Amino acid sequence: MTNALSRLFWALALPVVLLLVWWFASAGSQNFFFPPLAAILSTFRDTWISSKIVDDVLPSLARLLFGYVAAAVIGIVLGIPIGLSPRLRAYVEPVLEFLRAIPPPVLVPVLILFAGIGTSMKVLVIISGCIWPILLNTIEGVRGLDEELANITRSYRFTSRGRLLHFVLPGASPLIFAGLRQALSIGIILMVISEMFAASNGIGFTIIQFQRSFAIPEMWSGIILLSLVGFVLSVLLGLLERRVLHWYFGLRAAQRGNS
Amino acid sequence: MQETVNLATRAASERKPLLRVDKLKKIYEGRTRTVEALRDLTFTVGDGELVCIVGPSGAGKTTLLKCLSGLLSPTSGQILLQDRPISGPPEAMALVFQEYGRSLFPWMTVEANVELPLKQKGMQRDKRRKIVSEALENVGLGHVGGSYPWQLSGGMQQRVAIARAVAYQPKVLVMDEPFAAVDAQTRADLEDLIRTLWHRLGVTVLFVTHDIDEAVYLGERVLALSSSPTIIMDDVTIDLPDERSQIETRSLPRFAELRRHLHEQIQRAKSTTG
């Protein structure tokens, strides 16, 4: 218990110090572009605890969630056969490396041509960025599966379904999660960027609106909101990861203990 | 020498043959060179026999096992299990590998590891549960079903792998140097466990090892392999009392004789090909 408390203390110590520094350093600020933190925080409440939650925050989050989950599904579903087949891998890997090198934001103008400026364009932008780390990590995870364990599934005559569910997926899951983690931060960036080009709502759209209308404290409050969203989503993913990969953390701790 | 051969013939003829290996040959075709791993192996394992296969390292033991278990197809010759040629992994066979750390699924509990092959067979849940707990009891691990493999010691993990093989209810239990990676005391315990399980379950056991002492202590019969390209150097019946104990059996004069005989065979195998 005291252990948990002290860990909580150390986790919170630095953020609290940074906030205090910001608070006092900006306290009497007359600079138009760097308003006092106190002003930003009071604006935060008025700005975001309002109809903006439904009108801007939720649409942004929904697009992010949809694009992210779609990228995860596509990435894992494509990654498994590519990882399992050396032939297929040799065939598609150069193309994947090329496609992955395209920065997703440059796709926004292209996607606007195809998908318009609505929700589908924004979701596509998020998918196009999130899919790569998930796909490539899934391929790597499946490729690195233990040959001995594969022999076990063969000699005990596992069905293909059994092999997939009880061997391939769990065996690749540590790397799949590494991909999901990278994809999440990319997804949040793309969520904002896709809303900055052409949009009528969303967190990114709102921040740009504030900036253009010189509502500077409001703009800062939007940036704080974004970082909070990113933080909360990453914590949620971490909880999921701890649940799904608890065996992996245990295994690694056991291996470290032995060596 | 003459005497042991006669004994071997007798022992083999007493039991109905379960596994026949006939002129087995395996050549690996590489891009730059071809390697003849198995030259010509012919032997029979009777139903319910405990046969040890011993050979120097690099004797193609693993290749032989891969062929036996249907994971690798031979270049020529054939393997018959219950009079049917082996083309893929047979249902009547269960394997225990050397590296316990790489043979259990770390994402599953011990129980789930033992149960999964039965589930894949399509066995009913109630029956599965019963067999799993019996198998774990049989290897002395009735209490750790809910643990994960990495929470157990090496010897215990290998027991789990044995329990999984036993629960699969095979006709033949094939073991590939299963105790090479555990400490001496654990190893002795596991050897006795194999003898006990073999007696209790009446399963046929094919036990591969590089350790001559282990082969003589465990087996009813020992096949000595040459170095690669492999042939069978000798087929020795182990005429030690059926009741074996680590201290007494190992100090019998006959144990020393058999051990010495096999040592000479293996030395000869090394000098002729190596």
XYZ file of C-alpha atoms in Angstrom:
533
model
C 0.000 0.000 0.000
C 2.734 2.446 0.998
C 4.562 1.226 -2.079
C 1.630 2.179 -4.303
C 1.380 5.541 -2.577
C 5.043 6.323 -3.062
C 4.820 5.316 -6.722
C 1.843 7.624 -7.136
C 3.805 10.394 -5.462
C 6.760 10.016 -7.843
C 4.491 9.780 -10.860
C 2.757 13.030 -9.935
C 5.759 14.934 -8.610
C 7.161 16.212 -11.893
C 3.836 17.233 -13.510
C 2.919 19.150 -10.347
C 6.280 20.930 -10.284
C 5.990 21.851 -13.965
C 2.469 23.185 -13.497
C 3.587 25.250 -10.515
C 6.489 26.677 -12.509
C 4.133 27.571 -15.348
C 1.604 29.003 -12.918
C 4.056 31.369 -11.162
C 6.154 32.213 -14.206
C 3.083 33.286 -16.143
C 1.211 34.796 -13.171
C 1.553 38.475 -14.027
C 2.080 37.983 -17.738
C 1.033 40.910 -19.919
C 2.143 39.097 -23.094
C -0.910 38.639 -25.316
C 0.293 35.284 -26.641
C 1.296 33.820 -23.262
C -1.585 34.500 -20.884
C -1.376 33.484 -17.201
C -2.103 29.801 -16.551
C -4.859 30.884 -14.176
C -6.610 32.618 -17.082
C -6.173 29.581 -19.337
C -7.615 27.230 -16.742
C -10.662 29.369 -16.063
C -11.194 29.662 -19.820
C -10.842 25.891 -20.047
C -13.912 25.359 -17.912
C -16.029 27.880 -19.782
C -14.850 26.730 -23.187
C -14.933 22.942 -22.999
C -17.379 22.054 -20.232
C -20.148 23.128 -22.558
C -21.915 22.124 -25.719
C -18.466 21.813 -27.265
C -18.141 18.374 -25.690
C -20.926 17.092 -27.914
C -20.229 19.336 -30.908
C -16.436 19.040 -31.143
C -14.799 16.689 -28.654
C -17.008 13.679 -29.229
C -16.891 13.834 -33.059
C -13.089 14.025 -32.894
C -12.862 11.089 -30.509
C -15.346 9.043 -32.547
C -13.322 9.547 -35.722
C -10.126 8.679 -33.896
C -11.638 5.571 -32.353
C -13.138 4.413 -35.615
C -9.974 4.992 -37.637
C -7.762 3.464 -34.973
C -9.824 0.309 -34.554
C -10.153 -0.086 -38.318
C -6.380 0.295 -38.723
C -5.830 -2.283 -35.969
C -8.175 -4.798 -37.571
C -6.769 -4.312 -41.071
C -3.174 -4.312 -39.830
C -3.542 -7.516 -37.828
C -5.617 -9.325 -40.459
C -3.114 -8.501 -43.207
C -0.062 -8.910 -41.000
C -0.744 -12.500 -39.982
C -0.647 -14.113 -43.452
C 2.303 -11.940 -44.479
C 4.184 -12.890 -41.321
C 3.424 -16.587 -41.767
C 4.520 -16.819 -45.390
C 8.164 -16.019 -46.239
C 7.209 -15.949 -49.899
C 4.420 -13.432 -49.510
C 6.687 -11.381 -47.301
C 9.478 -11.187 -49.847
C 6.850 -10.116 -52.346
C 5.133 -7.311 -50.442
C 7.736 -6.029 -48.010
C 9.483 -3.542 -50.360
C 6.121 -2.050 -51.272
C 5.122 -1.789 -47.615
C 8.358 -0.008 -46.775
C 7.717 2.456 -49.584
C 4.105 3.130 -48.641
C 5.023 3.564 -45.019
C 7.547 6.249 -45.928
C 4.780 8.518 -47.218
C 3.909 11.016 -44.465
C 0.154 10.639 -43.936
C -0.552 14.436 -43.767
C 0.408 14.807 -47.429
C -2.369 12.375 -48.200
C -4.942 14.812 -46.874
C -5.234 16.851 -50.105
C -5.356 13.641 -52.126
C -7.974 12.080 -49.903
C -10.061 15.263 -50.072
C -10.261 14.701 -53.832
C -11.528 11.153 -53.383
C -13.445 11.237 -50.146
C -14.479 14.889 -49.848
C -14.018 16.900 -46.681
C -16.379 14.912 -44.467
C -15.914 12.331 -41.786
C -14.784 9.589 -44.158
C -11.772 11.630 -45.296
C -10.668 12.181 -41.707
C -11.108 8.538 -40.796
C -9.138 7.525 -43.890
C -6.294 9.855 -42.939
C -6.171 8.311 -39.468
C -6.225 4.788 -40.897
C -3.531 5.592 -43.423
C -1.177 6.652 -40.657
C -2.087 4.188 -37.908
C -1.970 1.079 -40.032
C 1.806 0.959 -40.610
C 3.161 0.401 -37.137
C 0.406 -2.143 -36.474
C 0.898 -3.984 -39.752
C 4.682 -4.048 -39.631
C 4.808 -5.066 -35.968
C 2.265 -7.822 -36.549
C 4.365 -9.156 -39.423
C 7.459 -9.041 -37.231
C 5.677 -10.676 -34.305
C 4.299 -13.517 -36.412
C 7.627 -13.999 -38.155
C 9.416 -14.317 -34.838
C 7.144 -17.043 -33.454
C 9.057 -19.882 -31.829
C 9.733 -22.763 -34.219
C 9.634 -25.273 -31.343
C 6.172 -24.130 -30.319
C 5.074 -24.324 -33.945
C 6.224 -27.961 -33.963
C 4.172 -28.569 -30.840
C 1.023 -27.250 -32.531
C 1.757 -29.486 -35.511
C 2.550 -32.644 -33.619
C -0.549 -32.239 -31.443
C -2.548 -31.733 -34.609
C -4.015 -28.317 -33.810
C -6.719 -27.124 -36.186
C -5.862 -23.999 -38.203
C -8.288 -22.078 -36.053
C -6.668 -23.428 -32.893
C -3.225 -22.555 -34.200
C -4.327 -19.004 -34.965
C -6.160 -18.361 -31.694
C -3.896 -20.157 -29.250
C -0.496 -19.811 -30.855
C -0.099 -17.178 -33.589
C -2.127 -14.344 -32.056
C -0.957 -14.647 -28.452
C 2.612 -15.286 -29.584
C 2.634 -12.121 -31.685
C 0.672 -10.055 -29.165
C 3.642 -8.366 -27.450
C 4.739 -6.842 -30.750
C 1.181 -6.152 -31.864
C 0.787 -4.073 -28.728
C 4.015 -2.224 -29.428
C 2.472 -1.345 -32.801
C -0.821 -0.294 -31.215
C 1.042 2.001 -28.870
C 2.946 3.749 -31.657
C -0.227 3.962 -33.720
C -2.127 5.683 -30.929
C 0.134 8.715 -30.840
C 0.155 8.895 -34.632
C -3.642 8.648 -34.588
C -4.029 11.597 -32.240
C -1.728 13.743 -34.364
C -3.632 12.834 -37.517
C -6.980 13.425 -35.843
C -5.938 17.031 -35.248
C -4.246 17.542 -38.615
C -7.184 16.182 -40.585
C -9.396 18.729 -38.833
C -7.110 21.623 -39.603
C -7.418 21.337 -43.368
C -11.117 21.294 -43.983
C -13.600 20.725 -41.249
C -16.663 22.101 -39.562
C -16.109 20.625 -36.119
C -13.588 18.800 -33.967
C -10.918 19.702 -31.417
C -8.328 20.564 -34.061
C -10.836 22.699 -35.959
C -11.792 24.547 -32.796
C -8.180 25.264 -31.851
C -7.526 26.723 -35.311
C -10.701 28.826 -35.032
C -9.520 30.250 -31.710
C -6.093 30.966 -33.099
C -7.492 32.791 -36.118
C -9.823 34.857 -33.978
C -7.017 35.691 -31.511
C -8.812 33.927 -28.662
C -5.442 33.002 -27.214
C -6.392 31.608 -23.754
C -9.042 29.489 -25.479
C -6.441 28.233 -27.953
C -4.126 27.244 -25.088
C -6.992 25.516 -23.312
C -7.583 23.454 -26.461
C -3.959 22.383 -26.500
C -4.235 21.325 -22.861
C -7.386 19.383 -23.701
C -5.573 17.555 -26.510
C -2.749 16.538 -24.269
C -5.234 15.327 -21.653
C -7.030 13.270 -24.319
C -3.721 11.754 -25.418
C -2.759 10.989 -21.851
C -6.069 9.345 -20.947
C -6.101 7.219 -24.116
C -2.562 6.066 -23.496
C -3.446 5.102 -19.924
C -6.471 3.157 -21.186
C -4.326 1.321 -23.730
C -1.798 0.607 -20.999
C -4.530 -0.955 -18.842
C -5.651 -3.131 -21.742
C -2.057 -4.107 -22.427
C -1.433 -5.045 -18.816
C -4.518 -7.257 -18.940
C -3.763 -8.983 -22.216
C 0.004 -9.255 -21.789
C 0.216 -9.985 -18.063
C 1.813 -13.339 -18.968
C 4.467 -11.544 -20.989
C 5.462 -9.190 -18.192
C 5.550 -12.158 -15.810
C 7.652 -14.203 -18.213
C 10.118 -11.371 -18.707
C 10.411 -10.768 -14.971
C 11.021 -14.508 -14.464
C 13.711 -14.559 -17.147
C 15.437 -11.525 -15.656
C 15.358 -13.194 -12.260
C 17.092 -16.296 -13.613
C 19.883 -14.697 -15.529
C 27.699 -59.799 -28.289
C 26.055 -62.854 -29.818
C 24.067 -63.294 -26.650
C 22.704 -59.764 -26.566
C 21.575 -59.933 -30.162
C 19.667 -63.115 -29.404
C 18.030 -61.503 -26.411
C 17.029 -58.536 -28.486
C 15.393 -60.707 -31.114
C 13.486 -62.526 -28.462
C 12.259 -59.398 -26.716
C 11.078 -57.878 -29.976
C 9.228 -61.022 -31.013
C 7.434 -61.333 -27.685
C 5.407 -58.225 -28.355
C 3.253 -57.211 -31.234
C 5.167 -54.662 -33.283
C 3.727 -51.163 -32.966
C 6.242 -49.056 -34.837
C 8.311 -50.239 -37.769
C 11.070 -48.193 -39.296
C 12.124 -49.609 -42.622
C 15.259 -48.543 -44.535
C 14.805 -44.954 -43.422
C 17.025 -42.479 -45.249
C 17.113 -38.705 -45.005
C 19.245 -36.435 -47.137
C 19.082 -32.671 -46.706
C 19.448 -30.973 -50.056
C 21.103 -27.621 -49.489
C 21.923 -25.032 -52.096
C 25.654 -25.525 -51.790
C 25.935 -29.024 -50.347
C 23.848 -32.048 -49.521
C 24.035 -33.698 -46.133
C 23.202 -37.312 -45.611
C 21.796 -37.354 -42.092
C 20.272 -40.830 -41.927
C 21.721 -43.539 -44.125
C 19.768 -46.688 -43.430
C 17.720 -47.285 -40.313
C 15.634 -50.359 -39.781
C 14.132 -51.304 -36.436
C 10.913 -52.305 -34.783
C 9.417 -51.160 -31.515
C 7.005 -53.547 -29.851
C 3.714 -52.514 -28.293
C 4.378 -51.408 -24.715
C 8.153 -51.436 -25.018
C 10.467 -48.818 -23.501
C 13.224 -48.271 -26.027
C 16.083 -45.817 -25.625
C 17.928 -44.495 -28.615
C 21.417 -43.363 -27.809
C 23.994 -41.806 -30.070
C 26.787 -39.258 -30.105
C 25.842 -35.645 -30.692
C 25.287 -34.994 -34.356
C 24.043 -38.550 -34.817
C 20.881 -37.437 -36.528
C 18.766 -38.209 -33.465
C 16.666 -35.131 -33.972
C 16.256 -35.891 -37.672
C 15.084 -39.389 -36.812
C 12.547 -38.023 -34.352
C 11.297 -35.402 -36.791
C 10.708 -38.179 -39.320
C 9.045 -40.406 -36.717
C 6.721 -37.651 -35.604
C 5.730 -36.799 -39.146
C 7.220 -33.297 -39.022
C 9.758 -34.163 -41.715
C 9.323 -36.538 -44.627
C 12.100 -39.058 -45.258
C 14.031 -39.163 -48.537
C 13.327 -42.873 -48.828
C 12.143 -45.751 -46.708
C 9.061 -45.682 -44.569
C 7.727 -45.639 -41.047
C 4.683 -47.651 -40.084
C 2.730 -46.955 -36.930
C 0.102 -49.601 -36.223
C 0.692 -50.825 -39.781
C -0.125 -47.464 -41.316
C 2.556 -45.361 -42.974
C 3.253 -42.032 -41.291
C 2.683 -39.077 -43.580
C 1.886 -36.317 -41.086
C 1.865 -36.055 -37.293
C 0.035 -39.187 -36.115
C -2.759 -38.995 -33.591
C -1.371 -41.937 -31.662
C 1.880 -40.155 -30.836
C 2.795 -37.485 -28.310
C 6.080 -35.636 -28.084
C 8.179 -34.215 -25.292
C 10.992 -31.949 -26.431
C 14.301 -31.091 -24.868
C 13.767 -27.406 -24.312
C 11.002 -27.177 -21.759
C 11.247 -23.380 -21.883
C 10.160 -23.417 -25.496
C 7.603 -26.171 -25.479
C 4.852 -24.805 -23.235
C 2.699 -21.822 -24.130
C 3.699 -19.049 -21.702
C 0.352 -17.281 -22.166
C -1.593 -20.194 -20.718
C -1.809 -21.722 -17.286
C -0.382 -25.185 -16.734
C -3.875 -26.643 -16.858
C -4.731 -24.904 -20.115
C -1.464 -26.105 -21.643
C -2.307 -29.711 -20.862
C -5.913 -29.287 -21.889
C -5.460 -27.545 -25.230
C -4.450 -30.578 -27.347
C -7.498 -32.421 -25.996
C -9.691 -29.477 -26.925
C -8.202 -29.574 -30.414
C -9.157 -33.251 -30.575
C -12.759 -32.197 -29.938
C -13.017 -33.914 -26.558
C -15.908 -33.021 -24.233
C -15.188 -30.488 -21.524
C -15.987 -32.721 -18.542
C -13.873 -35.558 -19.853
C -11.053 -33.113 -20.613
C -11.068 -31.716 -17.114
C -10.904 -35.179 -15.608
C -8.011 -36.313 -17.805
C -6.081 -33.100 -17.223
C -6.270 -33.349 -13.452
C -5.348 -37.043 -13.579
C -2.357 -36.320 -15.806
C -1.139 -33.562 -13.496
C -1.595 -35.846 -10.477
C 0.374 -38.520 -12.308
C 3.416 -36.279 -12.666
C 3.075 -34.982 -9.119
C 1.816 -31.528 -10.062
C -1.787 -31.725 -8.936
C -1.431 -28.462 -7.040
C -0.016 -26.105 -9.682
C -2.684 -26.282 -12.396
C -3.479 -22.593 -12.076
C 0.129 -21.388 -12.318
C 1.885 -20.232 -15.440
C 4.796 -22.294 -16.788
C 7.308 -19.509 -16.146
C 6.391 -19.552 -12.467
C 7.716 -23.113 -12.224
C 11.225 -24.562 -12.085
C 12.709 -26.259 -15.156
C 12.037 -29.734 -13.832
C 8.430 -28.872 -13.086
C 7.969 -27.391 -16.557
C 9.240 -30.615 -18.049
C 6.766 -32.505 -15.869
C 3.999 -30.356 -17.330
C 5.177 -31.241 -20.838
C 5.093 -34.906 -19.840
C 1.608 -34.487 -18.368
C 0.462 -32.903 -21.630
C 1.862 -35.837 -23.603
C 0.289 -38.382 -21.255
C -3.087 -36.650 -21.259
C -3.115 -36.859 -25.046
C -3.463 -40.643 -24.533
C -0.974 -41.704 -27.181
C 0.097 -45.231 -28.099
C 3.682 -43.995 -28.348
C 5.363 -41.400 -26.200
C 8.376 -39.948 -27.990
C 10.886 -38.012 -25.935
C 13.759 -36.027 -27.395
C 16.523 -35.649 -24.780
C 13.908 -34.384 -22.351
C 16.204 -34.133 -19.345
C 19.305 -32.684 -20.954
C 18.629 -29.226 -19.575
C 17.801 -29.985 -15.927
C 20.058 -30.531 -12.929
C 21.190 -34.001 -11.863
C 18.819 -34.579 -8.955
C 15.793 -33.416 -10.926
C 16.936 -35.607 -13.750
C 17.053 -38.705 -11.559
C 13.542 -37.945 -10.289
C 12.246 -37.484 -13.820
C 13.854 -40.751 -14.979
C 12.034 -42.611 -12.234
C 8.845 -40.767 -13.155
C 9.127 -42.077 -16.718
C 9.547 -45.666 -15.512
C 6.563 -45.257 -13.183
C 4.339 -43.761 -15.865
C 5.378 -46.429 -18.330
C 4.415 -49.162 -15.861
C 1.194 -47.491 -14.829
C -0.092 -46.537 -18.262
C 1.300 -49.339 -20.425
C 2.287 -46.807 -23.079
C 5.113 -47.451 -25.538
C 8.035 -45.107 -24.898
C 10.758 -44.077 -27.311
C 13.361 -42.146 -25.394
C 16.199 -40.404 -27.191
C 19.286 -39.388 -25.254
C 22.999 -38.838 -25.663
C 23.614 -40.161 -22.159
C 24.504 -43.866 -22.111
C 23.911 -44.255 -18.365
C 20.460 -42.800 -18.729
C 19.675 -45.102 -21.650
C 20.768 -48.213 -19.752
C 18.983 -47.165 -16.570
C 15.690 -46.412 -18.299
C 15.383 -48.814 -21.179
C 14.262 -52.341 -21.788
C 16.251 -52.092 -24.939
C 18.807 -49.643 -26.259
C 19.462 -48.819 -29.893
C 22.912 -47.339 -30.459
C 23.232 -44.999 -33.402
C 26.398 -44.214 -35.312
C 27.462 -40.669 -36.143
C 25.970 -39.109 -39.217
C 25.273 -40.571 -41.810
C 23.453 -42.686 -39.295
C 22.980 -46.415 -39.132
C 22.102 -48.601 -36.164
C 25.300 -49.858 -34.578
C 23.744 -52.139 -32.026
C 20.464 -53.255 -30.542
C 20.974 -54.234 -26.913
C 18.425 -55.747 -24.584
C 18.769 -54.410 -21.063
C 18.363 -57.499 -18.910
C 18.320 -55.631 -15.616
C 15.602 -56.277 -13.037
C 12.380 -54.464 -13.873
C 12.306 -52.759 -10.490
C 14.976 -50.080 -10.828
C 16.423 -47.745 -8.277
C 18.911 -44.988 -8.866
C 21.404 -46.318 -6.343
C 21.005 -50.066 -6.566
C 20.502 -50.562 -10.267
C 23.362 -48.273 -11.119
C 25.735 -50.257 -8.890
C 24.880 -53.673 -10.360
C 27.788 -55.356 -12.194
C 25.460 -56.004 -15.136
C 24.706 -52.275 -15.354
C 28.425 -51.567 -15.649
C 28.806 -54.272 -18.301
C 25.988 -52.949 -20.456
C 27.231 -49.428 -20.056
C 30.718 -50.417 -21.047
C 29.468 -52.354 -24.045
C 27.507 -49.350 -25.295
C 30.401 -46.995 -24.602
C 32.612 -49.114 -26.820
C 29.997 -49.116 -29.566
C 29.680 -45.359 -29.448
C 33.456 -44.880 -29.400
C 33.685 -47.150 -32.402
C 30.965 -45.109 -34.082
C 32.937 -41.930 -33.529
C 36.239 -43.340 -34.762
C 34.830 -44.875 -37.951
C 33.032 -41.799 -39.213
C 34.448 -38.873 -37.277
